[in-house]
Amino acid sequence: MSKNSYVFYQSPRKKALRALKITAAVVIPAAVAVFVVWGIASGQFARWSEKDERLNGDYEALFAEKKYDLVMEVTSEVLAGNPFDKKALIYDGFANYYYAIQLDSFEEQLNYLDRAALSLRKVRVLDENRLTGKIDYFLGRIYYMKGTFYLDESIVYFQSSLDLGYKDHKNEIYYFLGMAYSRIGMFDESLNWLKKVEGDSDVSGLLIAITYYHQKNYPVALENLDMIRRQTKDDKVKLSCDFWKAKTYLEQNKYEEAIRLYTEILEEVDSADAHYNLGLVYKKMNNIIQARAEWRKAIKLQPTHMGALMELNH
């Protein structure tokens, strides 16, 4: 019988090619899968090995390498067995803090800040000297980051850090105390701390000028704003100086000076706050049509601008 009589007849060469294709279709994906699994497993194994090396509490190297996520894993396991391991609590607090400040959003940061605060507050109970105020300094930073509702806690811890003789970040503590007191409206206290900040800092100088503004000491505020603007090379600081000068002119009813400055600011940056304040100038001048036009511009830039929305709803 001829080979053509068999409907399913295939030459030996075709059979070999077909077998090779089948083998390739099965073996290659399997090999790839094995390779991927092996890669993941080996990476995870290396991570586990690195963790195991540190479970005895010797995880300073991980912290020094800024592997904060791995430090947190290790300290969690250590603290699960001994909740009052002081060394683990210290590294857990610091690792959570440094991990938090690397994150972009406050929502992401909050859980890590809470865990950092909890661990470091436990250290305060276990260590009477509080590591010479270092723990309290970091607690001050943590509560400052947590926002307006925790500024009083931040002040308490920063002040405690100074009382305990902590000196490594004294200038920063002065700065944060000044900022915290300013944000809760205690401007006299704010000014006292900001004046202690050492060095020619444009930012601290600007904050001092702003504090004078809040104290309604407008001549001194203007004097300081002019001085900072002359000295600084930072365009953002210059713009801030102009903004606060314009607000000061507004409070003094110097409308032409305020309009001139707000107009110059808006030539540099299209700011919702600048439009809003310019609207307030026009409102004081009884030019309601122009005022409302500025507030609409503010809302176009920032739809949730409460000041502009409230003015337009009157």
PDB file of C-alpha atoms in Angstrom:
ATOM      1  CA  MET A   1       0.000   0.000   0.000  1.00  0.00           C
ATOM      2  CA  SER A   2       1.376   3.415  -0.927  1.00  0.00           C
ATOM      3  CA  LYS A   3       2.015   6.005   1.692  1.00  0.00           C
ATOM      4  CA  ASN A   4      -0.624   8.209   0.089  1.00  0.00           C
ATOM      5  CA  SER A   5      -3.258   5.581   0.971  1.00  0.00           C
ATOM      6  CA  TYR A   6      -2.895   6.567   4.672  1.00  0.00           C
ATOM      7  CA  VAL A   7      -4.803   9.735   5.460  1.00  0.00           C
ATOM      8  CA  PHE A   8      -2.714  10.454   8.600  1.00  0.00           C
ATOM      9  CA  TYR A   9       0.598   9.450   7.168  1.00  0.00           C
ATOM     10  CA  GLN A  10       3.522  11.779   8.035  1.00  0.00           C
ATOM     11  CA  SER A  11       7.077  11.501   6.904  1.00  0.00           C
ATOM     12  CA  PRO A  12       9.715  10.720   9.553  1.00  0.00           C
ATOM     13  CA  ARG A  13      11.065  14.283   9.160  1.00  0.00           C
ATOM     14  CA  LYS A  14       7.665  15.826   9.817  1.00  0.00           C
ATOM     15  CA  LYS A  15       7.156  13.532  12.781  1.00  0.00           C
ATOM     16  CA  ALA A  16      10.478  14.648  14.231  1.00  0.00           C
ATOM     17  CA  LEU A  17       9.653  18.343  13.732  1.00  0.00           C
ATOM     18  CA  ARG A  18       6.248  17.872  15.300  1.00  0.00           C
ATOM     19  CA  ALA A  19       7.757  16.091  18.305  1.00  0.00           C
ATOM     20  CA  LEU A  20      10.310  18.890  18.662  1.00  0.00           C
ATOM     21  CA  LYS A  21       7.584  21.556  18.618  1.00  0.00           C
ATOM     22  CA  ILE A  22       5.566  19.705  21.245  1.00  0.00           C
ATOM     23  CA  THR A  23       8.638  19.310  23.415  1.00  0.00           C
ATOM     24  CA  ALA A  24       9.516  23.013  23.058  1.00  0.00           C
ATOM     25  CA  ALA A  25       5.948  24.063  23.867  1.00  0.00           C
ATOM     26  CA  VAL A  26       6.046  22.091  27.110  1.00  0.00           C
ATOM     27  CA  VAL A  27       9.669  22.317  28.223  1.00  0.00           C
ATOM     28  CA  ILE A  28      10.450  26.003  27.545  1.00  0.00           C
ATOM     29  CA  PRO A  29       7.518  27.480  29.564  1.00  0.00           C
ATOM     30  CA  ALA A  30       8.261  25.000  32.342  1.00  0.00           C
ATOM     31  CA  ALA A  31      11.903  26.037  32.358  1.00  0.00           C
ATOM     32  CA  VAL A  32      10.958  29.705  32.427  1.00  0.00           C
ATOM     33  CA  ALA A  33       8.556  29.075  35.313  1.00  0.00           C
ATOM     34  CA  VAL A  34      11.229  27.189  37.238  1.00  0.00           C
ATOM     35  CA  PHE A  35      13.710  30.005  36.598  1.00  0.00           C
ATOM     36  CA  VAL A  36      11.268  32.671  37.813  1.00  0.00           C
ATOM     37  CA  VAL A  37      10.334  30.690  40.897  1.00  0.00           C
ATOM     38  CA  TRP A  38      13.974  30.012  41.628  1.00  0.00           C
ATOM     39  CA  GLY A  39      14.785  33.712  41.258  1.00  0.00           C
ATOM     40  CA  ILE A  40      12.002  34.748  43.588  1.00  0.00           C
ATOM     41  CA  ALA A  41      12.805  32.020  46.051  1.00  0.00           C
ATOM     42  CA  SER A  42      16.511  32.769  46.073  1.00  0.00           C
ATOM     43  CA  GLY A  43      15.832  36.481  46.582  1.00  0.00           C
ATOM     44  CA  GLN A  44      13.398  35.724  49.368  1.00  0.00           C
ATOM     45  CA  PHE A  45      15.827  33.228  50.845  1.00  0.00           C
ATOM     46  CA  ALA A  46      18.548  35.871  50.868  1.00  0.00           C
ATOM     47  CA  ARG A  47      16.125  38.252  52.587  1.00  0.00           C
ATOM     48  CA  TRP A  48      15.176  35.600  55.150  1.00  0.00           C
ATOM     49  CA  SER A  49      18.836  34.817  55.748  1.00  0.00           C
ATOM     50  CA  GLU A  50      19.568  38.494  56.263  1.00  0.00           C
ATOM     51  CA  LYS A  51      16.687  38.738  58.706  1.00  0.00           C
ATOM     52  CA  ASP A  52      17.785  35.620  60.593  1.00  0.00           C
ATOM     53  CA  GLU A  53      21.233  37.103  61.068  1.00  0.00           C
ATOM     54  CA  ARG A  54      19.653  40.114  62.810  1.00  0.00           C
ATOM     55  CA  LEU A  55      17.070  38.351  64.978  1.00  0.00           C
ATOM     56  CA  ASN A  56      19.541  38.257  67.816  1.00  0.00           C
ATOM     57  CA  GLY A  57      19.138  42.037  68.075  1.00  0.00           C
ATOM     58  CA  ASP A  58      22.243  42.930  66.083  1.00  0.00           C
ATOM     59  CA  TYR A  59      20.495  44.973  63.361  1.00  0.00           C
ATOM     60  CA  GLU A  60      22.498  48.201  63.443  1.00  0.00           C
ATOM     61  CA  ALA A  61      23.977  47.303  60.056  1.00  0.00           C
ATOM     62  CA  LEU A  62      20.550  47.109  58.453  1.00  0.00           C
ATOM     63  CA  PHE A  63      19.687  50.500  59.899  1.00  0.00           C
ATOM     64  CA  ALA A  64      22.995  51.976  58.748  1.00  0.00           C
ATOM     65  CA  GLU A  65      22.251  50.659  55.255  1.00  0.00           C
ATOM     66  CA  LYS A  66      18.868  52.440  55.442  1.00  0.00           C
ATOM     67  CA  LYS A  67      16.966  49.173  55.001  1.00  0.00           C
ATOM     68  CA  TYR A  68      14.214  50.505  57.219  1.00  0.00           C
ATOM     69  CA  ASP A  69      11.530  48.113  55.964  1.00  0.00           C
ATOM     70  CA  LEU A  70      13.699  45.121  56.892  1.00  0.00           C
ATOM     71  CA  VAL A  71      14.533  46.646  60.279  1.00  0.00           C
ATOM     72  CA  MET A  72      10.803  46.988  60.938  1.00  0.00           C
ATOM     73  CA  GLU A  73      10.226  43.310  60.055  1.00  0.00           C
ATOM     74  CA  VAL A  74      12.963  42.204  62.410  1.00  0.00           C
ATOM     75  CA  THR A  75      11.919  44.454  65.294  1.00  0.00           C
ATOM     76  CA  SER A  76       8.302  43.309  64.914  1.00  0.00           C
ATOM     77  CA  GLU A  77       9.394  39.692  65.389  1.00  0.00           C
ATOM     78  CA  VAL A  78      11.653  40.568  68.314  1.00  0.00           C
ATOM     79  CA  LEU A  79       8.931  42.626  70.019  1.00  0.00           C
ATOM     80  CA  ALA A  80       6.362  39.871  69.454  1.00  0.00           C
ATOM     81  CA  GLY A  81       8.497  37.724  71.757  1.00  0.00           C
ATOM     82  CA  ASN A  82       9.517  40.521  74.143  1.00  0.00           C
ATOM     83  CA  PRO A  83       7.360  43.693  73.931  1.00  0.00           C
ATOM     84  CA  PHE A  84       9.771  45.596  76.191  1.00  0.00           C
ATOM     85  CA  ASP A  85      13.062  44.897  74.417  1.00  0.00           C
ATOM     86  CA  LYS A  86      14.484  48.422  74.666  1.00  0.00           C
ATOM     87  CA  LYS A  87      16.942  48.081  71.799  1.00  0.00           C
ATOM     88  CA  ALA A  88      14.249  46.702  69.470  1.00  0.00           C
ATOM     89  CA  LEU A  89      11.873  49.497  70.506  1.00  0.00           C
ATOM     90  CA  ILE A  90      14.489  52.154  69.738  1.00  0.00           C
ATOM     91  CA  TYR A  91      15.277  50.789  66.292  1.00  0.00           C
ATOM     92  CA  ASP A  92      11.606  50.153  65.589  1.00  0.00           C
ATOM     93  CA  GLY A  93      10.773  53.771  66.400  1.00  0.00           C
ATOM     94  CA  PHE A  94      13.612  55.250  64.370  1.00  0.00           C
ATOM     95  CA  ALA A  95      13.054  52.909  61.392  1.00  0.00           C
ATOM     96  CA  ASN A  96       9.343  53.718  61.236  1.00  0.00           C
ATOM     97  CA  TYR A  97      10.063  57.451  61.416  1.00  0.00           C
ATOM     98  CA  TYR A  98      12.676  57.392  58.641  1.00  0.00           C
ATOM     99  CA  TYR A  99      10.508  55.113  56.516  1.00  0.00           C
ATOM    100  CA  ALA A 100       7.555  57.485  56.938  1.00  0.00           C
ATOM    101  CA  ILE A 101       9.426  60.590  55.781  1.00  0.00           C
ATOM    102  CA  GLN A 102      10.311  58.809  52.524  1.00  0.00           C
ATOM    103  CA  LEU A 103       6.633  58.410  51.638  1.00  0.00           C
ATOM    104  CA  ASP A 104       4.798  60.967  49.520  1.00  0.00           C
ATOM    105  CA  SER A 105       1.389  61.301  51.146  1.00  0.00           C
ATOM    106  CA  PHE A 106       0.359  61.988  54.732  1.00  0.00           C
ATOM    107  CA  GLU A 107      -2.121  59.102  54.571  1.00  0.00           C
ATOM    108  CA  GLU A 108       0.746  56.702  53.837  1.00  0.00           C
ATOM    109  CA  GLN A 109       2.938  58.223  56.542  1.00  0.00           C
ATOM    110  CA  LEU A 110       0.421  58.184  59.371  1.00  0.00           C
ATOM    111  CA  ASN A 111       0.514  54.482  60.328  1.00  0.00           C
ATOM    112  CA  TYR A 112       4.319  54.497  60.465  1.00  0.00           C
ATOM    113  CA  LEU A 113       4.382  57.718  62.490  1.00  0.00           C
ATOM    114  CA  ASP A 114       1.912  56.217  64.970  1.00  0.00           C
ATOM    115  CA  ARG A 115       4.020  53.086  65.356  1.00  0.00           C
ATOM    116  CA  ALA A 116       7.183  55.173  65.733  1.00  0.00           C
ATOM    117  CA  ALA A 117       5.549  57.267  68.460  1.00  0.00           C
ATOM    118  CA  LEU A 118       4.285  54.191  70.313  1.00  0.00           C
ATOM    119  CA  SER A 119       7.697  52.496  70.331  1.00  0.00           C
ATOM    120  CA  LEU A 120       9.625  55.607  71.368  1.00  0.00           C
ATOM    121  CA  ARG A 121       7.156  56.458  74.124  1.00  0.00           C
ATOM    122  CA  LYS A 122       7.739  52.971  75.548  1.00  0.00           C
ATOM    123  CA  VAL A 123      11.474  53.702  75.503  1.00  0.00           C
ATOM    124  CA  ARG A 124      10.837  56.830  77.591  1.00  0.00           C
ATOM    125  CA  VAL A 125       9.246  54.627  80.271  1.00  0.00           C
ATOM    126  CA  LEU A 126      12.112  52.111  80.189  1.00  0.00           C
ATOM    127  CA  ASP A 127      14.956  54.645  80.053  1.00  0.00           C
ATOM    128  CA  GLU A 128      14.905  57.303  82.771  1.00  0.00           C
ATOM    129  CA  ASN A 129      17.515  59.426  80.988  1.00  0.00           C
ATOM    130  CA  ARG A 130      15.601  59.139  77.708  1.00  0.00           C
ATOM    131  CA  LEU A 131      18.899  58.748  75.847  1.00  0.00           C
ATOM    132  CA  THR A 132      19.912  62.323  76.737  1.00  0.00           C
ATOM    133  CA  GLY A 133      16.850  63.812  75.109  1.00  0.00           C
ATOM    134  CA  LYS A 134      17.293  62.218  71.686  1.00  0.00           C
ATOM    135  CA  ILE A 135      14.088  60.211  72.025  1.00  0.00           C
ATOM    136  CA  ASP A 136      12.127  63.326  72.952  1.00  0.00           C
ATOM    137  CA  TYR A 137      13.601  65.219  69.985  1.00  0.00           C
ATOM    138  CA  PHE A 138      12.336  62.551  67.595  1.00  0.00           C
ATOM    139  CA  LEU A 139       8.950  62.439  69.305  1.00  0.00           C
ATOM    140  CA  GLY A 140       8.757  66.201  68.789  1.00  0.00           C
ATOM    141  CA  ARG A 141       9.451  65.720  65.079  1.00  0.00           C
ATOM    142  CA  ILE A 142       6.896  62.914  64.825  1.00  0.00           C
ATOM    143  CA  TYR A 143       4.074  64.881  66.469  1.00  0.00           C
ATOM    144  CA  TYR A 144       4.921  67.980  64.423  1.00  0.00           C
ATOM    145  CA  MET A 145       4.531  65.869  61.270  1.00  0.00           C
ATOM    146  CA  LYS A 146       1.185  64.542  62.509  1.00  0.00           C
ATOM    147  CA  GLY A 147      -0.259  68.016  62.105  1.00  0.00           C
ATOM    148  CA  THR A 148      -2.178  70.793  63.821  1.00  0.00           C
ATOM    149  CA  PHE A 149      -4.000  68.651  66.397  1.00  0.00           C
ATOM    150  CA  TYR A 150      -0.685  67.394  67.822  1.00  0.00           C
ATOM    151  CA  LEU A 151       1.345  70.617  67.927  1.00  0.00           C
ATOM    152  CA  ASP A 152       0.990  70.913  71.702  1.00  0.00           C
ATOM    153  CA  GLU A 153       2.468  67.401  72.050  1.00  0.00           C
ATOM    154  CA  SER A 154       5.284  68.402  69.725  1.00  0.00           C
ATOM    155  CA  ILE A 155       6.066  71.454  71.871  1.00  0.00           C
ATOM    156  CA  VAL A 156       6.143  69.370  75.061  1.00  0.00           C
ATOM    157  CA  TYR A 157       8.624  66.872  73.634  1.00  0.00           C
ATOM    158  CA  PHE A 158      10.893  69.480  72.018  1.00  0.00           C
ATOM    159  CA  GLN A 159      11.011  71.422  75.285  1.00  0.00           C
ATOM    160  CA  SER A 160      11.742  68.222  77.232  1.00  0.00           C
ATOM    161  CA  SER A 161      14.579  67.431  74.847  1.00  0.00           C
ATOM    162  CA  LEU A 162      16.199  70.794  75.615  1.00  0.00           C
ATOM    163  CA  ASP A 163      15.605  70.355  79.344  1.00  0.00           C
ATOM    164  CA  LEU A 164      17.418  67.017  79.203  1.00  0.00           C
ATOM    165  CA  GLY A 165      20.446  68.698  77.624  1.00  0.00           C
ATOM    166  CA  TYR A 166      20.123  67.357  74.084  1.00  0.00           C
ATOM    167  CA  LYS A 167      22.320  69.518  71.840  1.00  0.00           C
ATOM    168  CA  ASP A 168      22.768  67.693  68.528  1.00  0.00           C
ATOM    169  CA  HIS A 169      19.797  69.394  66.834  1.00  0.00           C
ATOM    170  CA  LYS A 170      19.357  72.454  69.016  1.00  0.00           C
ATOM    171  CA  ASN A 171      18.958  74.850  66.086  1.00  0.00           C
ATOM    172  CA  GLU A 172      16.254  72.654  64.552  1.00  0.00           C
ATOM    173  CA  ILE A 173      14.452  72.451  67.889  1.00  0.00           C
ATOM    174  CA  TYR A 174      14.393  76.265  68.133  1.00  0.00           C
ATOM    175  CA  TYR A 175      13.028  76.444  64.602  1.00  0.00           C
ATOM    176  CA  PHE A 176      10.287  73.839  65.155  1.00  0.00           C
ATOM    177  CA  LEU A 177       9.273  75.371  68.482  1.00  0.00           C
ATOM    178  CA  GLY A 178       8.952  78.736  66.751  1.00  0.00           C
ATOM    179  CA  MET A 179       6.878  77.208  63.973  1.00  0.00           C
ATOM    180  CA  ALA A 180       4.677  75.186  66.337  1.00  0.00           C
ATOM    181  CA  TYR A 181       3.893  78.173  68.575  1.00  0.00           C
ATOM    182  CA  SER A 182       3.136  80.290  65.502  1.00  0.00           C
ATOM    183  CA  ARG A 183       0.742  77.678  64.107  1.00  0.00           C
ATOM    184  CA  ILE A 184      -1.280  77.646  67.358  1.00  0.00           C
ATOM    185  CA  GLY A 185      -1.373  81.451  67.489  1.00  0.00           C
ATOM    186  CA  MET A 186       1.127  82.036  70.332  1.00  0.00           C
ATOM    187  CA  PHE A 187       3.188  84.576  68.420  1.00  0.00           C
ATOM    188  CA  ASP A 188       5.176  86.020  71.331  1.00  0.00           C
ATOM    189  CA  GLU A 189       6.485  82.550  72.198  1.00  0.00           C
ATOM    190  CA  SER A 190       7.096  81.870  68.519  1.00  0.00           C
ATOM    191  CA  LEU A 191       9.217  84.992  68.176  1.00  0.00           C
ATOM    192  CA  ASN A 192      11.285  84.131  71.265  1.00  0.00           C
ATOM    193  CA  TRP A 193      12.249  80.731  69.808  1.00  0.00           C
ATOM    194  CA  LEU A 194      12.830  81.905  66.251  1.00  0.00           C
ATOM    195  CA  LYS A 195      15.243  84.571  67.464  1.00  0.00           C
ATOM    196  CA  LYS A 196      17.375  81.804  68.968  1.00  0.00           C
ATOM    197  CA  VAL A 197      17.936  80.133  65.583  1.00  0.00           C
ATOM    198  CA  GLU A 198      21.605  80.614  64.777  1.00  0.00           C
ATOM    199  CA  GLY A 199      23.040  81.419  61.355  1.00  0.00           C
ATOM    200  CA  ASP A 200      21.863  83.613  58.511  1.00  0.00           C
ATOM    201  CA  SER A 201      18.803  81.637  57.507  1.00  0.00           C
ATOM    202  CA  ASP A 202      16.508  83.362  55.032  1.00  0.00           C
ATOM    203  CA  VAL A 203      13.653  81.106  56.102  1.00  0.00           C
ATOM    204  CA  SER A 204      13.985  81.826  59.834  1.00  0.00           C
ATOM    205  CA  GLY A 205      14.308  85.539  59.076  1.00  0.00           C
ATOM    206  CA  LEU A 206      11.142  85.397  56.992  1.00  0.00           C
ATOM    207  CA  LEU A 207       9.327  83.575  59.799  1.00  0.00           C
ATOM    208  CA  ILE A 208      10.377  86.258  62.261  1.00  0.00           C
ATOM    209  CA  ALA A 209       8.985  88.941  59.938  1.00  0.00           C
ATOM    210  CA  ILE A 210       5.727  87.005  59.573  1.00  0.00           C
ATOM    211  CA  THR A 211       5.471  86.711  63.348  1.00  0.00           C
ATOM    212  CA  TYR A 212       5.804  90.496  63.656  1.00  0.00           C
ATOM    213  CA  TYR A 213       2.968  90.749  61.131  1.00  0.00           C
ATOM    214  CA  HIS A 214       0.769  88.497  63.264  1.00  0.00           C
ATOM    215  CA  GLN A 215       1.611  90.627  66.283  1.00  0.00           C
ATOM    216  CA  LYS A 216       0.360  93.628  64.239  1.00  0.00           C
ATOM    217  CA  ASN A 217       3.787  95.230  64.532  1.00  0.00           C
ATOM    218  CA  TYR A 218       3.628  96.253  60.882  1.00  0.00           C
ATOM    219  CA  PRO A 219       6.554  98.713  60.692  1.00  0.00           C
ATOM    220  CA  VAL A 220       8.982  96.115  62.109  1.00  0.00           C
ATOM    221  CA  ALA A 221       7.485  93.416  59.891  1.00  0.00           C
ATOM    222  CA  LEU A 222       8.093  95.561  56.782  1.00  0.00           C
ATOM    223  CA  GLU A 223      11.616  96.384  57.909  1.00  0.00           C
ATOM    224  CA  ASN A 224      12.462  92.704  58.310  1.00  0.00           C
ATOM    225  CA  LEU A 225      10.807  91.725  55.025  1.00  0.00           C
ATOM    226  CA  ASP A 226      12.813  94.370  53.149  1.00  0.00           C
ATOM    227  CA  MET A 227      16.028  93.187  54.783  1.00  0.00           C
ATOM    228  CA  ILE A 228      15.419  89.523  53.932  1.00  0.00           C
ATOM    229  CA  ARG A 229      14.472  90.382  50.360  1.00  0.00           C
ATOM    230  CA  ARG A 230      17.710  92.321  49.869  1.00  0.00           C
ATOM    231  CA  GLN A 231      19.852  89.560  51.336  1.00  0.00           C
ATOM    232  CA  THR A 232      18.315  86.428  49.823  1.00  0.00           C
ATOM    233  CA  LYS A 233      19.240  84.862  46.507  1.00  0.00           C
ATOM    234  CA  ASP A 234      16.268  82.514  46.628  1.00  0.00           C
ATOM    235  CA  ASP A 235      13.489  83.612  44.246  1.00  0.00           C
ATOM    236  CA  LYS A 236      10.856  81.786  46.288  1.00  0.00           C
ATOM    237  CA  VAL A 237      11.861  83.663  49.434  1.00  0.00           C
ATOM    238  CA  LYS A 238      11.746  86.952  47.503  1.00  0.00           C
ATOM    239  CA  LEU A 239       8.245  86.114  46.311  1.00  0.00           C
ATOM    240  CA  SER A 240       7.167  85.272  49.861  1.00  0.00           C
ATOM    241  CA  CYS A 241       8.561  88.580  51.087  1.00  0.00           C
ATOM    242  CA  ASP A 242       6.524  90.438  48.453  1.00  0.00           C
ATOM    243  CA  PHE A 243       3.406  88.481  49.384  1.00  0.00           C
ATOM    244  CA  TRP A 244       3.688  89.339  53.080  1.00  0.00           C
ATOM    245  CA  LYS A 245       4.578  92.947  52.317  1.00  0.00           C
ATOM    246  CA  ALA A 246       1.399  93.208  50.263  1.00  0.00           C
ATOM    247  CA  LYS A 247      -0.620  91.696  53.137  1.00  0.00           C
ATOM    248  CA  THR A 248       0.965  94.199  55.505  1.00  0.00           C
ATOM    249  CA  TYR A 249       0.061  97.094  53.213  1.00  0.00           C
ATOM    250  CA  LEU A 250      -3.499  95.740  53.071  1.00  0.00           C
ATOM    251  CA  GLU A 251      -3.728  95.703  56.871  1.00  0.00           C
ATOM    252  CA  GLN A 252      -2.437  99.292  56.942  1.00  0.00           C
ATOM    253  CA  ASN A 253      -4.996 100.345  54.322  1.00  0.00           C
ATOM    254  CA  LYS A 254      -2.201 101.262  51.879  1.00  0.00           C
ATOM    255  CA  TYR A 255      -4.229 100.069  48.923  1.00  0.00           C
ATOM    256  CA  GLU A 256      -2.138 101.362  46.023  1.00  0.00           C
ATOM    257  CA  GLU A 257       1.039  99.743  47.394  1.00  0.00           C
ATOM    258  CA  ALA A 258      -0.845  96.480  47.964  1.00  0.00           C
ATOM    259  CA  ILE A 259      -2.312  96.456  44.443  1.00  0.00           C
ATOM    260  CA  ARG A 260       1.098  97.144  42.925  1.00  0.00           C
ATOM    261  CA  LEU A 261       2.733  94.270  44.801  1.00  0.00           C
ATOM    262  CA  TYR A 262      -0.059  91.751  44.169  1.00  0.00           C
ATOM    263  CA  THR A 263       0.042  92.641  40.473  1.00  0.00           C
ATOM    264  CA  GLU A 264       3.814  92.047  40.401  1.00  0.00           C
ATOM    265  CA  ILE A 265       3.344  88.724  42.193  1.00  0.00           C
ATOM    266  CA  LEU A 266       0.706  87.608  39.694  1.00  0.00           C
ATOM    267  CA  GLU A 267       3.091  88.415  36.854  1.00  0.00           C
ATOM    268  CA  GLU A 268       5.480  85.881  38.389  1.00  0.00           C
ATOM    269  CA  VAL A 269       2.999  83.185  39.455  1.00  0.00           C
ATOM    270  CA  ASP A 270      -0.766  82.763  39.041  1.00  0.00           C
ATOM    271  CA  SER A 271      -1.600  82.371  42.728  1.00  0.00           C
ATOM    272  CA  ALA A 272      -5.095  81.763  44.128  1.00  0.00           C
ATOM    273  CA  ASP A 273      -4.113  83.439  47.407  1.00  0.00           C
ATOM    274  CA  ALA A 274      -2.797  86.496  45.574  1.00  0.00           C
ATOM    275  CA  HIS A 275      -6.073  86.820  43.627  1.00  0.00           C
ATOM    276  CA  TYR A 276      -8.047  86.356  46.852  1.00  0.00           C
ATOM    277  CA  ASN A 277      -6.087  89.028  48.735  1.00  0.00           C
ATOM    278  CA  LEU A 278      -6.207  91.391  45.790  1.00  0.00           C
ATOM    279  CA  GLY A 279      -9.975  90.942  45.910  1.00  0.00           C
ATOM    280  CA  LEU A 280      -9.900  91.960  49.570  1.00  0.00           C
ATOM    281  CA  VAL A 281      -8.053  95.145  48.622  1.00  0.00           C
ATOM    282  CA  TYR A 282     -10.728  96.021  46.068  1.00  0.00           C
ATOM    283  CA  LYS A 283     -13.439  95.161  48.609  1.00  0.00           C
ATOM    284  CA  LYS A 284     -11.947  97.634  51.089  1.00  0.00           C
ATOM    285  CA  MET A 285     -11.920 100.209  48.276  1.00  0.00           C
ATOM    286  CA  ASN A 286     -15.661  99.464  47.709  1.00  0.00           C
ATOM    287  CA  ASN A 287     -14.892  98.147  44.207  1.00  0.00           C
ATOM    288  CA  ILE A 288     -17.057  95.029  44.629  1.00  0.00           C
ATOM    289  CA  ILE A 289     -17.217  94.194  40.912  1.00  0.00           C
ATOM    290  CA  GLN A 290     -13.421  93.995  40.632  1.00  0.00           C
ATOM    291  CA  ALA A 291     -13.205  92.186  43.965  1.00  0.00           C
ATOM    292  CA  ARG A 292     -15.604  89.448  42.837  1.00  0.00           C
ATOM    293  CA  ALA A 293     -13.691  89.083  39.566  1.00  0.00           C
ATOM    294  CA  GLU A 294     -10.505  88.372  41.550  1.00  0.00           C
ATOM    295  CA  TRP A 295     -12.255  85.842  43.793  1.00  0.00           C
ATOM    296  CA  ARG A 296     -13.599  83.998  40.741  1.00  0.00           C
ATOM    297  CA  LYS A 297     -10.020  83.812  39.420  1.00  0.00           C
ATOM    298  CA  ALA A 298      -8.933  82.357  42.757  1.00  0.00           C
ATOM    299  CA  ILE A 299     -11.628  79.652  42.597  1.00  0.00           C
ATOM    300  CA  LYS A 300     -10.719  78.834  39.004  1.00  0.00           C
ATOM    301  CA  LEU A 301      -7.179  78.087  40.201  1.00  0.00           C
ATOM    302  CA  GLN A 302      -8.246  76.463  43.481  1.00  0.00           C
ATOM    303  CA  PRO A 303     -11.911  75.344  43.513  1.00  0.00           C
ATOM    304  CA  THR A 304     -11.821  74.658  47.279  1.00  0.00           C
ATOM    305  CA  HIS A 305     -10.422  78.087  48.274  1.00  0.00           C
ATOM    306  CA  MET A 306     -12.640  78.727  51.303  1.00  0.00           C
ATOM    307  CA  GLY A 307     -11.911  82.461  51.570  1.00  0.00           C
ATOM    308  CA  ALA A 308     -12.932  83.170  47.977  1.00  0.00           C
ATOM    309  CA  LEU A 309     -15.976  80.867  48.195  1.00  0.00           C
ATOM    310  CA  MET A 310     -17.219  82.575  51.357  1.00  0.00           C
ATOM    311  CA  GLU A 311     -16.752  86.051  49.890  1.00  0.00           C
ATOM    312  CA  LEU A 312     -18.673  85.145  46.730  1.00  0.00           C
ATOM    313  CA  ASN A 313     -21.519  83.619  48.771  1.00  0.00           C
ATOM    314  CA  HIS A 314     -22.126  86.808  50.769  1.00  0.00           C
TER     315      HIS A 314
END
